[in-house]
């Protein structure tokens, strides 16, 4: 809602009309550049990064620690779309066709189910804590203790109960992801503007209607940022769980990174890391646009 | 210009009393500090039907608390506040409110915000009547064409128009306005004052209006109650005998009574503002 004249408006001036051809051409290039500059800059930026990587790795000359960009890309390709793993010895060489895809899905399953449970359980707990002083008083010591505790410290205890299978992975994802959901939901309910509640009361809303028509919509963007946090925390949880559970085969992306690095397979290590980075990036950017769609008023008031 | 004190105001020529506050003392709880704060003490004030009463006083003097008590959002600690002779308990469709910070729901469009009062209380109107009411009200406040805009797409002045439309759409007996134009720039404020006066005159609306602007008080009020600093009490009630419409055309400040009224009010309010500062220091 700025008052600044847009470039389109500026070009409508009379002086420009006297030299239409030249100006039009210039203007078109400007417009194309304005639209395309961010993707173009990003592509150039990443290309330089890849080139520097390639050069640096060649100079450093230790493929176990830093593989060249091209060998990483090769491992990435084999891991994702298969076709031409060099080794014939499946037992000792991790780099098999589709190895990243397989482990990627293992991770996604644990992560996804853990997140869904965290969201489905976390939101009601946050709403109840925010809405009832009693529930808040009873639950908050546990919630705040667990959310402050480095969850990974619970791993040795959890192993006793859950062993080293999938259960402990789910447990760790839920333990890392649920608290941001609970706390953000609670904060949304607690910070609902009093004047909005007063307005609803003046116009005749009862307790249930105030909750339904004011508190819940007000809390929704808080829940979304809670879920955003849960996404990144939960990913940490699942990767660490995969580091520690040490499956014999296909234990997830975390397991793959850990094993590949331990086996000095630099190319695969970095290819798996890259896959994890892309996953995290897609998730975070996806929820960002989700927040903008759900609560456009918050975006504007921030600027 | 007649000056009078408290309930001893001469009520001859006014409508029937609608809201009567007698020895009203009320406050609120400061949740953080866990203590009760007396905002108003010993308030005596009568609002008659069809009257535009303005409460003016330094910030923090408890004007908002008074309006919240009349709305039914707060209960009196001592004394009484009655509406049509009955003690006020809870909110009512008869008493509507415009808020200082607009209090429009950011996730609702203009139209949906104005519809809100109909969702919570049965108005006895058919759906098509409600739709028509809403449409008329939206154009009355000059928001036609913005029905489907969200508040964050509107300016402050337009948001408060939504607030006014929402408060008046049910045609309440009493309109409570809590410093509705306080956050607006001077030009927008004058436009909205004139529009409010027109709306109120057309509807014969009874209004209790809060402001800390003396000019706004004189421009809008039939009577002005000057509230002292906290705990607030009615210091003086002043009649404004300037014919309406005051803001539709011409300059109200040129009216022969204006200067004297302003001077008198400023004298009172200045004392109170200084008193409030002294109390804090």
Coordinates of C-alpha atoms in Angstrom, one line a residue:
Chain A
X1 CA 0.0 0.0 0.0
X2 CA 2.8 2.4 -0.8
X3 CA 2.2 5.6 -2.6
X4 CA 5.3 5.4 -4.7
X5 CA 4.8 5.6 -8.4
X6 CA 5.4 2.3 -10.0
X7 CA 7.8 2.2 -13.0
X8 CA 4.9 1.5 -15.3
X9 CA 3.3 4.8 -14.3
X10 CA 6.6 6.7 -14.7
X11 CA 6.9 5.6 -18.3
X12 CA 3.6 7.0 -19.3
X13 CA 5.1 10.5 -19.4
X14 CA 4.9 12.7 -22.6
X15 CA 8.7 12.9 -23.1
X16 CA 8.9 9.2 -23.4
X17 CA 6.2 9.0 -26.1
X18 CA 8.4 11.1 -28.4
X19 CA 11.0 8.3 -28.6
X20 CA 8.8 5.3 -28.4
X21 CA 11.0 2.6 -29.9
X22 CA 14.2 3.1 -28.0
X23 CA 12.4 3.6 -24.8
X24 CA 10.1 0.6 -25.2
X25 CA 13.1 -1.6 -25.8
X26 CA 14.9 -0.3 -22.8
X27 CA 11.9 -0.5 -20.7
X28 CA 11.3 -4.2 -21.6
X29 CA 14.8 -5.2 -20.7
X30 CA 14.4 -3.4 -17.4
X31 CA 11.2 -5.2 -16.7
X32 CA 12.6 -8.6 -17.7
X33 CA 15.6 -8.0 -15.4
X34 CA 13.4 -6.9 -12.6
X35 CA 11.4 -10.0 -12.8
X36 CA 14.2 -12.5 -13.4
X37 CA 17.0 -11.0 -11.2
X38 CA 16.5 -13.1 -8.1
X39 CA 16.5 -16.5 -9.8
X40 CA 19.3 -15.4 -12.1
X41 CA 21.4 -14.2 -9.2
X42 CA 20.7 -17.4 -7.3
X43 CA 21.8 -19.5 -10.2
X44 CA 25.0 -17.6 -10.7
X45 CA 25.6 -17.6 -6.9
X46 CA 25.2 -21.4 -6.6
X47 CA 27.3 -22.0 -9.8
X48 CA 30.1 -20.0 -8.3
X49 CA 29.7 -22.0 -5.1
X50 CA 29.9 -25.3 -7.0
X51 CA 32.9 -24.1 -9.0
X52 CA 34.8 -23.0 -5.8
X53 CA 33.9 -26.4 -4.2
X54 CA 35.2 -28.3 -7.2
X55 CA 38.4 -26.3 -7.2
X56 CA 38.9 -26.4 -3.5
X57 CA 38.3 -30.1 -3.3
X58 CA 40.8 -30.7 -6.1
X59 CA 43.4 -28.6 -4.3
X60 CA 42.8 -30.2 -0.9
X61 CA 42.9 -33.6 -2.6
X62 CA 41.3 -35.8 0.0
X63 CA 38.1 -37.3 -1.4
X64 CA 37.3 -39.0 1.9
X65 CA 36.9 -35.7 3.7
X66 CA 35.9 -33.3 0.9
X67 CA 34.8 -34.9 -2.3
X68 CA 34.7 -32.9 -5.5
X69 CA 31.4 -31.4 -6.5
X70 CA 31.2 -33.6 -9.5
X71 CA 31.7 -36.8 -7.5
X72 CA 29.1 -35.6 -5.0
X73 CA 26.7 -35.0 -7.9
X74 CA 27.4 -38.4 -9.2
X75 CA 26.7 -40.0 -5.9
X76 CA 23.5 -37.9 -5.6
X77 CA 22.4 -39.2 -9.0
X78 CA 23.0 -42.8 -8.2
X79 CA 21.4 -42.5 -4.8
X80 CA 18.3 -40.8 -6.2
X81 CA 17.7 -42.2 -9.7
X82 CA 20.1 -45.1 -9.8
X83 CA 22.0 -46.3 -12.9
X84 CA 25.6 -47.4 -12.5
X85 CA 26.8 -47.9 -9.0
X86 CA 30.5 -48.6 -9.4
X87 CA 30.9 -51.3 -6.8
X88 CA 29.7 -54.8 -7.1
X89 CA 30.2 -55.6 -3.4
X90 CA 26.9 -54.6 -1.7
X91 CA 28.1 -55.5 1.8
X92 CA 31.0 -53.0 1.9
X93 CA 29.9 -50.3 -0.4
X94 CA 27.0 -48.2 0.7
X95 CA 26.7 -46.4 -2.6
X96 CA 24.1 -48.6 -4.3
X97 CA 21.4 -47.6 -6.7
X98 CA 18.5 -45.7 -5.0
X99 CA 20.2 -45.8 -1.6
X100 CA 19.3 -42.2 -0.8
X101 CA 15.7 -42.6 -1.9
X102 CA 15.2 -45.7 0.3
X103 CA 16.7 -44.0 3.3
X104 CA 14.8 -40.8 2.5
X105 CA 11.5 -42.6 2.7
X106 CA 12.5 -44.3 6.0
X107 CA 13.2 -40.9 7.5
X108 CA 10.1 -39.3 6.0
X109 CA 7.8 -41.9 7.4
X110 CA 9.1 -41.6 11.0
X111 CA 9.3 -37.9 10.8
X112 CA 5.8 -37.5 9.2
X113 CA 4.0 -39.7 11.6
X114 CA 5.9 -38.2 14.6
X115 CA 4.9 -34.7 13.4
X116 CA 1.3 -35.6 12.8
X117 CA 1.0 -37.0 16.3
X118 CA 2.8 -33.9 17.8
X119 CA 0.4 -31.6 16.0
X120 CA -2.8 -33.6 16.8
X121 CA -1.8 -33.9 20.5
X122 CA 0.0 -30.6 20.9
X123 CA -2.7 -28.3 19.7
X124 CA -5.4 -29.5 22.1
X125 CA -3.0 -29.5 25.1
X126 CA -2.0 -25.9 24.2
X127 CA -5.6 -24.9 23.9
X128 CA -6.6 -26.4 27.2
X129 CA -3.6 -24.9 29.0
X130 CA -4.4 -21.5 27.5
X131 CA -8.1 -21.7 28.3
X132 CA -8.1 -23.1 31.8
X133 CA -6.1 -21.7 34.7
X134 CA -6.2 -25.1 36.4
X135 CA -4.9 -27.0 33.5
X136 CA -2.2 -24.4 33.0
X137 CA -1.1 -24.7 36.7
X138 CA -1.1 -28.5 36.6
X139 CA 0.6 -29.0 33.2
X140 CA 3.0 -26.1 32.9
X141 CA 5.8 -27.4 35.2
X142 CA 6.0 -30.6 33.0
X143 CA 5.7 -28.7 29.7
X144 CA 8.3 -26.1 30.6
X145 CA 10.7 -28.7 32.1
X146 CA 10.5 -31.0 29.1
X147 CA 10.7 -28.1 26.6
X148 CA 13.8 -26.7 28.3
X149 CA 15.6 -30.1 28.8
X150 CA 17.8 -31.1 25.9
X151 CA 15.6 -33.9 24.7
X152 CA 18.5 -36.0 23.5
X153 CA 19.5 -36.5 27.2
X154 CA 16.5 -38.7 27.5
X155 CA 17.8 -41.1 24.9
X156 CA 19.6 -43.5 27.3
X157 CA 16.4 -43.8 29.4
X158 CA 14.2 -44.2 26.4
X159 CA 16.4 -47.0 25.1
X160 CA 15.6 -49.0 28.3
X161 CA 11.9 -48.8 27.5
X162 CA 11.7 -48.7 23.8
X163 CA 14.9 -50.5 22.5
X164 CA 16.6 -49.4 19.4
X165 CA 13.9 -49.9 16.8
X166 CA 11.5 -47.5 15.2
X167 CA 9.7 -46.8 18.5
X168 CA 12.5 -44.7 19.9
X169 CA 12.7 -42.7 16.7
X170 CA 9.0 -41.8 16.9
X171 CA 9.5 -41.0 20.6
X172 CA 12.4 -38.6 19.9
X173 CA 10.6 -36.9 17.0
X174 CA 7.5 -36.3 19.2
X175 CA 9.5 -35.2 22.1
X176 CA 11.3 -32.6 20.1
X177 CA 8.4 -31.5 18.0
X178 CA 5.4 -31.4 20.4
X179 CA 6.6 -28.6 22.8
X180 CA 6.8 -25.8 20.2
X181 CA 3.3 -26.7 19.2
X182 CA 2.0 -26.7 22.7
X183 CA 3.8 -23.5 23.8
X184 CA 2.9 -21.5 20.7
X185 CA -0.8 -22.5 20.9
X186 CA -0.8 -21.6 24.5
X187 CA 0.8 -18.3 23.8
X188 CA -1.8 -17.5 21.1
X189 CA -4.7 -18.2 23.5
X190 CA -3.0 -16.2 26.3
X191 CA -2.2 -13.1 24.2
X192 CA -5.6 -12.8 22.4
X193 CA -6.3 -9.1 22.5
X194 CA -8.6 -8.2 25.3
X195 CA -10.4 -5.6 23.2
X196 CA -11.4 -8.2 20.6
X197 CA -12.8 -10.3 23.5
X198 CA -14.6 -7.3 24.9
X199 CA -16.0 -6.5 21.5
X200 CA -17.4 -10.1 21.2
X201 CA -18.9 -9.8 24.7
X202 CA -20.5 -6.5 23.9
X203 CA -22.1 -8.0 20.9
X204 CA -23.4 -10.9 22.9
X205 CA -21.0 -13.7 22.5
X206 CA -21.0 -16.3 25.2
X207 CA -17.9 -18.2 26.5
X208 CA -18.1 -20.8 23.8
X209 CA -18.6 -18.3 21.0
X210 CA -15.7 -16.1 22.3
X211 CA -13.5 -19.2 22.1
X212 CA -14.7 -20.2 18.7
X213 CA -15.0 -16.9 17.0
X214 CA -12.2 -14.9 18.6
X215 CA -9.6 -17.0 20.5
X216 CA -9.3 -19.8 17.9
X217 CA -8.9 -17.6 14.8
X218 CA -6.5 -15.3 16.8
X219 CA -4.5 -18.4 17.8
X220 CA -4.3 -20.0 14.4
X221 CA -1.2 -18.1 13.1
X222 CA 0.5 -18.9 16.4
X223 CA -0.2 -22.6 15.8
X224 CA 1.3 -22.3 12.3
X225 CA 4.5 -20.8 13.7
X226 CA 4.5 -23.6 16.3
X227 CA 4.2 -26.1 13.5
X228 CA 7.1 -24.4 11.7
X229 CA 9.3 -24.7 14.7
X230 CA 8.2 -28.3 15.1
X231 CA 9.2 -29.1 11.6
X232 CA 12.8 -28.0 12.1
X233 CA 13.1 -29.4 15.6
X234 CA 11.5 -32.7 14.6
X235 CA 14.0 -33.1 11.8
X236 CA 16.8 -32.7 14.3
X237 CA 15.1 -35.3 16.4
X238 CA 14.8 -37.9 13.7
X239 CA 18.3 -37.4 12.4
X240 CA 19.9 -37.8 15.8
X241 CA 17.7 -40.8 16.5
X242 CA 18.9 -42.4 13.3
X243 CA 22.6 -41.6 14.3
X244 CA 22.1 -43.4 17.5
X245 CA 19.9 -46.4 16.7
X246 CA 22.4 -47.8 14.2
X247 CA 20.3 -50.1 12.0
X248 CA 22.0 -52.8 10.0
X249 CA 20.5 -51.6 6.7
X250 CA 18.5 -48.5 5.5
X251 CA 18.1 -46.7 8.8
X252 CA 17.2 -43.4 7.3
X253 CA 19.1 -40.4 6.0
X254 CA 20.8 -39.8 9.4
X255 CA 22.0 -43.3 9.5
X256 CA 23.2 -43.0 5.9
X257 CA 25.2 -39.8 6.6
X258 CA 26.7 -41.4 9.7
X259 CA 27.6 -44.7 8.0
X260 CA 28.9 -43.0 4.8
X261 CA 31.1 -40.7 6.8
X262 CA 32.4 -43.5 9.0
X263 CA 33.2 -45.5 5.9
X264 CA 35.1 -42.4 4.4
X265 CA 32.6 -42.3 1.5
X266 CA 32.8 -38.5 1.2
X267 CA 30.7 -38.3 -2.0
X268 CA 27.8 -40.2 -0.5
X269 CA 28.0 -38.4 2.8
X270 CA 27.7 -35.0 1.1
X271 CA 25.0 -36.2 -1.3
X272 CA 22.9 -37.4 1.6
X273 CA 23.5 -34.2 3.5
X274 CA 22.5 -32.3 0.4
X275 CA 19.2 -34.3 0.3
X276 CA 18.5 -33.5 3.9
X277 CA 19.2 -29.8 3.3
X278 CA 16.8 -29.7 0.3
X279 CA 14.1 -31.4 2.4
X280 CA 14.5 -28.9 5.3
X281 CA 14.5 -26.0 2.8
X282 CA 11.3 -27.1 1.1
X283 CA 9.5 -27.6 4.4
X284 CA 10.5 -24.3 5.9
X285 CA 9.7 -22.3 2.7
X286 CA 6.4 -24.2 2.3
X287 CA 5.2 -23.4 5.8
X288 CA 6.3 -19.8 5.3
X289 CA 3.9 -19.3 2.5
X290 CA 1.3 -21.2 4.5
X291 CA 1.6 -18.6 7.2
X292 CA 1.2 -15.7 4.8
X293 CA -2.0 -17.3 3.4
X294 CA -3.5 -18.1 6.8
X295 CA -2.8 -14.8 8.5
X296 CA -2.2 -12.0 5.9
X297 CA -2.9 -9.4 8.6
X298 CA 0.2 -10.4 10.6
X299 CA 2.5 -10.1 7.5
X300 CA 1.4 -6.5 7.0
X301 CA 1.6 -5.4 10.6
X302 CA 5.1 -6.7 10.7
X303 CA 6.4 -4.4 8.0
Chain B
X1 CA -24.0 28.2 29.3
X2 CA -25.1 26.7 32.6
X3 CA -22.7 25.2 35.0
X4 CA -23.8 22.6 37.5
X5 CA -22.4 19.9 39.7
X6 CA -23.0 16.2 39.8
X7 CA -26.5 14.9 40.0
X8 CA -27.9 18.3 40.9
X9 CA -28.0 19.0 37.1
X10 CA -31.2 20.5 36.1
X11 CA -32.9 17.9 34.1
X12 CA -35.8 20.0 32.8
X13 CA -36.3 19.7 29.1
X14 CA -34.3 16.5 28.7
X15 CA -35.6 13.1 27.8
X16 CA -36.2 10.3 30.3
X17 CA -33.1 9.1 32.2
X18 CA -31.6 6.1 30.4
X19 CA -28.4 5.5 32.4
X20 CA -28.1 6.5 36.0
X21 CA -24.9 6.1 37.9
X22 CA -25.2 6.8 41.7
X23 CA -22.2 6.9 43.9
X24 CA -20.5 4.5 41.5
X25 CA -17.1 3.2 42.5
X26 CA -15.5 0.7 40.2
X27 CA -12.0 -0.5 39.2
X28 CA -10.2 -3.4 37.9
X29 CA -7.6 -6.0 38.8
X30 CA -4.0 -5.6 37.8
X31 CA -3.2 -9.2 37.1
X32 CA 0.5 -8.9 37.1
X33 CA 0.8 -7.0 40.3
X34 CA -2.2 -8.9 41.8
X35 CA -3.8 -5.8 43.2
X36 CA -7.1 -4.0 42.7
X37 CA -7.0 -0.5 41.3
X38 CA -9.8 1.9 41.9
X39 CA -10.4 3.7 38.6
X40 CA -13.5 5.7 39.5
X41 CA -15.0 6.7 42.8
X42 CA -18.3 8.2 43.7
X43 CA -19.5 8.9 40.2
X44 CA -22.9 10.5 39.9
X45 CA -24.1 10.9 36.3
X46 CA -27.3 10.7 34.4
X47 CA -27.6 10.1 30.7
X48 CA -31.0 11.0 29.2
X49 CA -32.6 9.5 26.1
X50 CA -31.4 11.2 23.0
X51 CA -28.5 12.9 24.7
X52 CA -24.9 13.1 23.6
X53 CA -22.8 13.0 26.8
X54 CA -19.1 13.4 26.5
X55 CA -16.7 12.4 29.3
X56 CA -13.4 14.3 29.2
X57 CA -10.5 14.0 31.4
X58 CA -6.7 13.3 31.6
X59 CA -5.5 9.9 30.4
X60 CA -5.7 7.2 32.9
X61 CA -8.6 8.9 34.8
X62 CA -10.9 5.9 34.5
X63 CA -13.2 7.1 31.7
X64 CA -12.9 3.8 30.0
X65 CA -13.8 2.0 33.2
X66 CA -17.0 4.0 33.3
X67 CA -18.0 3.0 29.8
X68 CA -17.1 -0.6 30.5
X69 CA -19.4 -0.6 33.5
X70 CA -22.2 0.9 31.5
X71 CA -21.6 -1.8 28.8
X72 CA -21.8 -4.5 31.4
X73 CA -18.2 -5.6 31.0
X74 CA -17.4 -4.6 34.6
X75 CA -19.5 -4.8 37.8
X76 CA -19.7 -1.9 40.2
X77 CA -17.8 -2.3 43.5
X78 CA -19.9 0.2 45.3
X79 CA -23.0 2.3 44.3
X80 CA -25.1 1.5 41.4
X81 CA -25.4 2.0 37.7
X82 CA -28.8 1.3 36.2
X83 CA -30.1 1.1 32.6
X84 CA -33.8 2.0 32.3
X85 CA -34.1 1.7 36.1
X86 CA -32.6 -1.8 36.3
X87 CA -29.0 -2.5 37.6
X88 CA -26.7 -3.4 34.7
X89 CA -25.7 -7.0 34.8
X90 CA -23.8 -8.2 31.7
X91 CA -23.9 -6.9 28.2
X92 CA -27.1 -6.2 26.3
X93 CA -28.3 -5.7 22.7
X94 CA -29.4 -2.2 23.8
X95 CA -25.9 -1.0 24.5
X96 CA -23.4 -1.1 21.8
X97 CA -19.8 0.0 21.7
X98 CA -17.0 1.6 19.6
X99 CA -13.5 0.8 20.7
X100 CA -10.4 2.9 21.0
X101 CA -8.3 0.4 19.1
X102 CA -11.2 -0.4 16.7
X103 CA -11.3 -4.0 17.9
X104 CA -12.3 -5.2 14.4
X105 CA -11.6 -8.9 13.8
X106 CA -8.5 -9.0 11.4
X107 CA -9.6 -12.3 9.9
X108 CA -13.0 -11.0 8.9
X109 CA -13.9 -8.8 6.0
X110 CA -15.7 -5.5 6.5
X111 CA -19.0 -7.1 5.8
X112 CA -18.3 -10.0 8.1
X113 CA -17.3 -7.7 10.9
X114 CA -20.4 -5.6 10.5
X115 CA -22.4 -8.9 10.6
X116 CA -20.9 -10.0 13.9
X117 CA -23.6 -8.6 16.2
X118 CA -26.3 -10.6 14.3
X119 CA -24.4 -13.8 14.8
X120 CA -24.4 -13.7 18.6
X121 CA -27.8 -12.3 19.3
X122 CA -31.2 -13.0 17.6
X123 CA -32.3 -9.7 16.1
X124 CA -35.8 -11.0 15.1
X125 CA -34.9 -9.9 11.5
X126 CA -35.0 -12.2 8.5
X127 CA -31.8 -12.9 6.7
X128 CA -32.6 -10.6 3.8
X129 CA -33.5 -7.8 6.2
X130 CA -30.1 -8.4 8.0
X131 CA -28.3 -8.2 4.6
X132 CA -30.1 -5.0 3.8
X133 CA -29.3 -3.5 7.1
X134 CA -25.6 -4.3 6.8
X135 CA -25.5 -3.0 3.3
X136 CA -27.2 0.3 4.3
X137 CA -25.0 0.7 7.3
X138 CA -21.8 0.1 5.3
X139 CA -22.8 2.8 2.8
X140 CA -23.8 5.1 5.7
X141 CA -20.3 5.1 7.0
X142 CA -18.9 5.5 3.5
X143 CA -17.4 2.1 3.0
X144 CA -19.3 0.9 0.0
X145 CA -17.0 -0.9 -2.4
X146 CA -14.9 -2.2 0.6
X147 CA -17.3 -4.9 1.8
X148 CA -14.9 -7.6 1.0
X149 CA -11.7 -5.9 2.1
X150 CA -9.8 -7.0 5.2
X151 CA -9.0 -4.6 8.0
X152 CA -5.3 -4.7 7.3
X153 CA -6.0 -3.4 3.8
X154 CA -7.8 -0.3 5.3
X155 CA -6.5 2.9 6.9
X156 CA -7.1 3.6 10.6
X157 CA -10.0 5.9 9.8
X158 CA -11.6 3.2 7.6
X159 CA -11.2 0.6 10.3
X160 CA -13.0 2.8 12.8
X161 CA -15.8 3.3 10.3
X162 CA -16.1 -0.5 10.4
X163 CA -16.2 -0.2 14.2
X164 CA -18.9 2.4 14.0
X165 CA -21.0 0.5 11.5
X166 CA -20.7 -2.7 13.6
X167 CA -21.9 -0.8 16.7
X168 CA -24.8 1.0 15.0
X169 CA -26.1 -1.8 12.6
X170 CA -28.4 -3.3 15.3
X171 CA -29.8 0.2 16.0
X172 CA -29.0 0.1 19.7
X173 CA -30.6 2.4 22.2
X174 CA -27.3 3.5 23.6
X175 CA -24.0 3.9 21.8
X176 CA -20.8 3.8 23.9
X177 CA -17.7 5.3 22.3
X178 CA -14.4 4.8 24.0
X179 CA -12.0 7.5 22.5
X180 CA -12.9 6.2 19.1
X181 CA -10.9 8.9 17.2
X182 CA -8.0 9.1 19.6
X183 CA -5.6 7.2 17.3
X184 CA -6.5 9.0 14.1
X185 CA -4.8 11.9 12.4
X186 CA -6.4 15.3 12.8
X187 CA -8.0 15.5 9.3
X188 CA -9.5 12.0 9.4
X189 CA -10.8 12.8 12.9
X190 CA -12.7 15.8 11.8
X191 CA -14.2 14.0 8.9
X192 CA -15.3 11.1 11.2
X193 CA -16.6 13.5 13.8
X194 CA -18.9 15.2 11.3
X195 CA -20.1 11.8 10.0
X196 CA -20.8 10.6 13.5
X197 CA -22.8 13.7 14.3
X198 CA -24.8 13.2 11.2
X199 CA -25.4 9.5 11.9
X200 CA -26.3 10.3 15.5
X201 CA -28.7 13.1 14.6
X202 CA -30.5 10.9 12.0
X203 CA -30.9 8.1 14.4
X204 CA -31.7 10.2 17.4
X205 CA -29.0 8.1 19.0
X206 CA -28.1 8.4 22.7
X207 CA -24.4 8.5 23.1
X208 CA -21.8 8.3 25.8
X209 CA -18.5 9.4 24.3
X210 CA -15.1 9.5 25.8
X211 CA -12.3 11.8 24.7
X212 CA -9.3 13.7 26.0
X213 CA -9.7 16.3 23.4
X214 CA -11.5 19.4 24.5
X215 CA -12.3 20.5 21.0
X216 CA -13.8 17.1 20.3
X217 CA -15.9 17.3 23.4
X218 CA -17.3 20.7 22.5
X219 CA -17.9 19.7 18.9
X220 CA -19.9 16.6 19.7
X221 CA -21.4 16.9 23.2
X222 CA -24.7 18.1 24.5
X223 CA -23.2 17.9 27.9
X224 CA -19.6 17.5 28.9
X225 CA -18.6 15.7 32.2
X226 CA -15.2 16.7 33.3
X227 CA -13.5 13.7 35.1
X228 CA -10.8 14.3 37.7
X229 CA -7.6 12.3 37.7
X230 CA -7.5 8.8 39.2
X231 CA -9.5 7.7 41.1
X232 CA -11.8 9.7 38.8
X233 CA -14.9 11.5 39.9
X234 CA -17.2 13.9 38.1
X235 CA -15.8 17.4 38.7
X236 CA -18.2 19.4 36.7
X237 CA -20.9 18.9 34.1
X238 CA -21.2 21.6 31.4
X239 CA -24.0 22.1 29.0
X240 CA -23.1 22.9 25.4
X241 CA -25.8 25.1 23.9
X242 CA -24.6 25.2 20.3
X243 CA -27.2 24.2 17.8
X244 CA -26.7 21.2 15.5
X245 CA -25.5 20.3 13.0
X246 CA -22.3 21.8 14.3
X247 CA -19.8 20.1 11.9
X248 CA -21.7 19.8 8.6
X249 CA -20.7 23.2 7.4
X250 CA -18.9 26.2 8.7
X251 CA -16.4 26.4 11.6
X252 CA -17.7 25.6 15.0
X253 CA -14.7 27.4 16.5
X254 CA -16.2 30.7 15.3
X255 CA -19.3 30.2 17.4
X256 CA -19.6 32.9 20.0
X257 CA -19.9 30.4 22.8
X258 CA -16.9 28.3 21.7
X259 CA -14.1 30.4 23.1
X260 CA -15.5 30.8 26.5
X261 CA -16.4 27.1 26.8
X262 CA -13.0 26.0 25.6
X263 CA -11.3 28.3 28.1
X264 CA -13.4 27.1 31.0
X265 CA -12.9 23.5 30.1
X266 CA -9.2 23.9 29.6
X267 CA -8.9 25.5 33.0
X268 CA -10.5 22.4 34.5
X269 CA -8.7 19.8 32.5
X270 CA -5.3 21.5 33.0
X271 CA -5.7 21.4 36.7
X272 CA -6.5 17.7 36.5
X273 CA -3.7 16.9 34.1
X274 CA -1.2 18.7 36.4
X275 CA -2.8 17.1 39.4
X276 CA -2.3 13.6 37.8
X277 CA 1.3 14.3 37.1
X278 CA 1.8 15.6 40.7
X279 CA 0.2 12.4 42.0
X280 CA 2.6 10.3 40.1
X281 CA 5.8 12.3 41.0

